[in-house]
Amino acid sequence: MNIRHRSPASAAKAIAPAMSVPPTPDAVTAPAPTRPGLLARLRERVSWLGMIGGTLVLFWLLIACIGPLIAPHQSGTITSGDVFGTYSAAFPLGTDYLGRDMLSRILIGTRFTVGIALAAAVLASVVGISFGLLAAVSPRWVDEVLSRIFDALVSIPSKVLALVVIAAFGSGNMLLIGVAAFAYIPGAFRISRALAVNLMTLEYVQVARARGEKLFYIARVEVLPNMIHPMLADFGLRFVFIVLLLSGLSFLGLGVQPPNADWGSLVRENISGLSEGAPAVLMPAIAIASLTIGVNLLIDNLRRRGAFGPGGAK
């Protein structure tokens, strides 16, 4: 019987088709998961109410920066003989009790309302957080002394304190910033201290203390980064409180002084037009309401959606 012998190479070629198996679905390489973009992550964490609040906040921050540049008239220029004028093409928001353009006065006054409140809120938060961290990482007697001092200060009504200080020293932008910040430092201290005391009991902080790290290092590296997000929420609320405080002082004539004017001053100046439904008294009030509501919507949404994480820490 004639038997054909094949070389190993030819034998391998002959059996290769029989051994080839089509790839199974599991063998197909799955595409790498794509990381959601910034807008997608923002939609997950912010609802449409939060979007509205954020838009209002960004709008007024932008106006505070560019308002004086885009105002059609100077703040004190009398542009019309018609006092408490209604809406028109020349004066979209009407005129005030002297015939001045209300659109220009609101645009220019935004930097005083937003700027003073923002500076006071930043100062109050920075000082309050600093003392709160100091109380949390220091010996017990330091914590007791600081806590008693700020407990005494928080019992003083903010408006009464502002009235007394301004009546004694007069009104000025820097004084308004200082008074508003001083009034809300105790609240920032109490919240930051409570957060820091809770964080000081966690294991990673105890490990840092066991390593012999200094208190300043523990406060700056281990504690502060983990309380930033809840303190940002508190900062937003304090900003709203300060806006309302400054608007109330301006309405009483103790806030920003002429020829400058913030939103509270604009309401006070034109209050006599309220019975006529004049835009000059309605528009500044709407501006105050829109800013405070916008900040509240944004902060409340971030809390409900968990953007600050469980218990406020991300």
XYZ file of C-alpha atoms in Angstrom:
314
model
C 0.000 0.000 0.000
C 1.393 3.322 -1.079
C 1.407 5.774 1.816
C 2.217 9.474 1.189
C 4.320 11.076 3.835
C 3.801 14.772 4.557
C 6.237 17.170 6.068
C 5.392 18.692 9.454
C 4.855 22.100 7.832
C 2.357 20.759 5.283
C 0.555 18.770 7.977
C 0.186 21.891 10.084
C -1.280 23.780 7.118
C -3.735 20.947 6.500
C -5.130 20.877 10.021
C -5.112 24.668 10.570
C -8.579 25.265 9.014
C -10.063 22.460 11.090
C -8.668 23.911 14.317
C -9.742 27.487 13.681
C -12.709 28.403 15.873
C -14.738 31.550 15.310
C -14.328 34.023 18.169
C -17.064 33.971 20.763
C -18.784 37.190 21.838
C -16.950 37.000 25.152
C -13.641 36.979 23.335
C -14.346 40.287 21.608
C -12.541 43.097 23.351
C -15.067 45.461 24.940
C -14.488 49.162 24.360
C -13.014 51.030 27.295
C -15.679 52.853 29.308
C -15.747 56.530 28.498
C -15.700 59.033 31.316
C -18.790 61.249 31.330
C -18.135 64.808 30.296
C -18.430 67.877 32.476
C -21.931 68.719 31.243
C -23.146 65.151 31.838
C -21.793 65.135 35.386
C -23.311 68.568 35.979
C -26.734 67.341 34.834
C -26.483 64.405 37.233
C -25.826 66.653 40.220
C -27.819 69.782 39.406
C -31.555 69.807 38.667
C -33.289 72.377 36.529
C -34.005 74.436 39.658
C -30.303 74.345 40.474
C -29.535 75.407 36.913
C -31.854 78.389 37.292
C -30.214 79.338 40.582
C -26.711 78.994 39.158
C -27.656 81.062 36.111
C -29.005 83.871 38.301
C -25.880 83.868 40.464
C -23.521 83.902 37.473
C -25.581 86.652 35.830
C -25.323 89.002 38.802
C -21.639 88.234 39.306
C -21.058 89.160 35.668
C -23.081 92.358 36.038
C -21.067 93.281 39.129
C -17.911 93.082 37.008
C -19.059 94.778 33.793
C -22.105 96.767 34.937
C -20.389 100.186 35.013
C -18.953 99.521 31.543
C -22.267 98.732 29.861
C -24.458 101.261 31.703
C -25.975 103.648 29.124
C -25.707 106.677 31.445
C -23.750 107.844 34.459
C -25.347 106.929 37.758
C -26.096 110.500 38.841
C -27.012 111.987 35.461
C -30.568 113.338 35.204
C -31.637 112.091 31.793
C -35.377 112.816 31.798
C -37.783 115.389 33.151
C -40.330 112.651 33.802
C -39.940 111.436 37.396
C -40.991 107.867 38.153
C -41.212 107.296 34.424
C -42.545 103.986 33.215
C -40.924 101.480 30.866
C -39.891 102.846 27.479
C -37.380 102.223 24.717
C -35.159 105.027 26.016
C -35.473 103.918 29.653
C -36.171 100.144 29.785
C -36.538 100.144 33.594
C -38.045 103.605 33.899
C -36.670 106.616 35.766
C -36.318 107.402 39.460
C -37.616 110.237 41.621
C -35.163 112.687 39.993
C -35.532 111.463 36.417
C -32.356 109.337 36.382
C -32.132 106.149 34.338
C -32.904 103.184 36.607
C -31.185 100.654 34.347
C -27.892 102.513 34.723
C -28.306 102.906 38.477
C -29.056 99.205 38.976
C -26.150 98.130 36.762
C -23.719 100.395 38.614
C -25.195 99.631 42.040
C -24.739 95.877 41.559
C -21.021 96.114 42.271
C -21.738 97.639 45.692
C -24.400 95.100 46.683
C -22.574 92.032 45.386
C -19.035 93.289 46.040
C -19.519 94.345 49.662
C -21.549 91.226 50.503
C -19.028 88.926 48.820
C -16.066 90.528 50.592
C -17.828 90.357 53.965
C -18.860 86.719 53.432
C -15.310 85.714 52.479
C -13.868 87.520 55.506
C -16.426 85.979 57.877
C -15.828 82.465 56.531
C -12.027 82.708 56.567
C -11.872 84.051 60.129
C -14.572 81.699 61.399
C -12.964 78.611 59.833
C -9.534 79.602 61.151
C -10.766 79.907 64.725
C -12.878 76.760 64.341
C -9.833 74.736 63.282
C -7.794 76.252 66.097
C -10.427 75.272 68.652
C -10.682 71.716 67.293
C -6.956 70.887 67.272
C -5.904 72.817 70.384
C -6.028 71.671 74.018
C -9.411 71.582 75.692
C -8.973 74.846 77.582
C -8.350 76.756 74.337
C -11.488 75.233 72.838
C -13.502 76.223 75.911
C -12.287 79.828 75.872
C -12.936 80.317 72.148
C -16.333 78.630 72.329
C -17.484 80.820 75.223
C -16.342 83.997 73.445
C -18.152 83.177 70.209
C -21.237 81.956 72.077
C -21.437 85.400 73.655
C -20.984 87.137 70.297
C -23.620 85.050 68.522
C -26.223 86.226 71.035
C -25.895 89.820 69.751
C -28.441 90.526 66.960
C -26.598 91.397 63.757
C -28.808 94.371 62.889
C -28.525 95.870 66.377
C -24.745 95.490 66.270
C -24.580 97.133 62.843
C -26.811 100.016 63.920
C -24.705 100.725 67.013
C -21.363 100.597 65.185
C -22.507 102.702 62.221
C -24.171 105.246 64.502
C -20.900 105.578 66.426
C -18.391 105.617 63.552
C -20.401 106.628 60.499
C -21.004 104.675 57.318
C -18.408 103.617 54.758
C -17.802 100.688 52.472
C -14.933 99.260 54.518
C -16.882 99.712 57.749
C -19.882 97.926 56.217
C -17.660 95.006 55.216
C -16.168 94.826 58.703
C -19.504 95.055 60.521
C -21.193 92.464 58.306
C -18.245 90.083 58.600
C -18.028 90.507 62.377
C -21.736 89.789 62.729
C -21.463 86.433 60.930
C -18.047 85.200 62.101
C -19.542 83.434 65.178
C -21.883 81.355 63.023
C -19.063 80.288 60.716
C -16.949 79.422 63.775
C -19.594 77.178 65.318
C -20.215 75.204 62.127
C -16.537 74.822 61.236
C -15.651 73.787 64.789
C -18.382 71.129 64.814
C -17.133 69.714 61.505
C -13.492 69.794 62.600
C -14.209 68.115 65.954
C -15.966 65.243 64.162
C -13.091 64.881 61.694
C -10.534 64.825 64.511
C -12.013 61.525 65.746
C -11.427 59.696 62.445
C -8.684 57.107 62.079
C -6.512 58.888 59.540
C -6.289 61.926 61.827
C -5.397 59.713 64.785
C -2.675 58.088 62.674
C -1.278 61.520 61.814
C -1.187 62.439 65.501
C 0.499 59.133 66.323
C 3.164 59.922 63.713
C 3.939 63.053 65.672
C 2.607 65.535 63.110
C 2.216 69.100 64.325
C -1.216 70.544 64.965
C -0.867 73.048 62.121
C -0.122 70.219 59.685
C -3.101 68.179 60.896
C -5.448 71.148 60.588
C -4.168 72.202 57.154
C -3.657 68.815 55.469
C -5.900 66.306 57.226
C -8.921 68.295 58.438
C -9.420 71.403 56.281
C -9.691 69.680 52.849
C -12.439 67.405 54.174
C -14.612 70.255 55.438
C -14.316 72.616 52.476
C -17.459 71.444 50.678
C -19.937 71.825 53.565
C -18.345 75.172 54.391
C -18.944 76.290 50.799
C -22.644 75.622 51.331
C -22.509 77.624 54.553
C -20.668 80.398 52.698
C -23.538 80.679 50.227
C -26.077 81.042 52.997
C -23.995 83.661 54.801
C -23.684 85.598 51.554
C -27.489 85.727 51.340
C -27.785 86.849 54.972
C -25.248 89.620 54.402
C -27.022 90.821 51.232
C -30.250 91.131 53.207
C -28.465 92.821 56.133
C -26.790 95.403 53.889
C -30.014 96.023 51.970
C -31.822 96.617 55.252
C -29.153 99.051 56.433
C -29.273 100.906 53.121
C -33.056 101.107 53.341
C -32.601 102.820 56.721
C -30.055 105.217 55.214
C -27.080 103.622 56.994
C -25.614 101.672 54.094
C -23.878 102.887 50.940
C -24.005 106.676 50.911
C -24.751 109.064 47.990
C -23.698 109.670 45.287
C -23.165 105.889 45.222
C -26.146 103.601 45.671
C -26.726 99.899 46.147
C -30.015 98.105 45.632
C -31.273 98.828 49.142
C -30.574 102.538 48.690
C -32.472 102.531 45.390
C -35.539 101.073 47.107
C -35.363 103.676 49.886
C -34.922 106.602 47.477
C -37.928 105.663 45.384
C -40.265 104.328 48.059
C -42.679 107.216 47.436
C -43.359 105.770 43.977
C -44.680 102.518 45.417
C -48.282 103.752 45.427
C -47.959 104.510 41.706
C -46.409 101.141 40.887
C -43.272 102.869 39.627
C -40.579 100.556 38.193
C -37.989 102.564 40.132
C -39.015 100.897 43.400
C -39.924 97.491 41.983
C -36.799 96.748 39.940
C -34.221 97.009 42.789
C -36.469 94.845 44.976
C -36.708 92.251 42.199
C -32.910 92.330 41.843
C -32.453 91.619 45.575
C -35.006 88.814 45.442
C -33.520 87.207 42.322
C -29.990 87.151 43.753
C -30.984 85.697 47.122
C -33.387 83.160 45.591
C -30.750 82.124 43.050
C -28.149 81.421 45.730
C -30.684 79.512 47.841
C -31.823 77.385 44.892
C -28.247 76.510 43.978
C -27.138 75.612 47.500
C -30.334 73.695 48.307
C -30.058 71.695 45.087
C -26.444 70.764 45.697
C -27.350 69.524 49.173
C -30.339 67.457 47.987
C -28.467 65.914 45.046
C -25.545 64.969 47.297
C -23.001 67.048 45.416
C -21.311 67.624 48.759
C -21.431 63.943 49.602
C -22.854 62.264 52.694
C -23.139 64.638 55.551
C -21.771 67.433 53.428
C -18.306 66.033 52.719
C -17.551 64.958 49.218
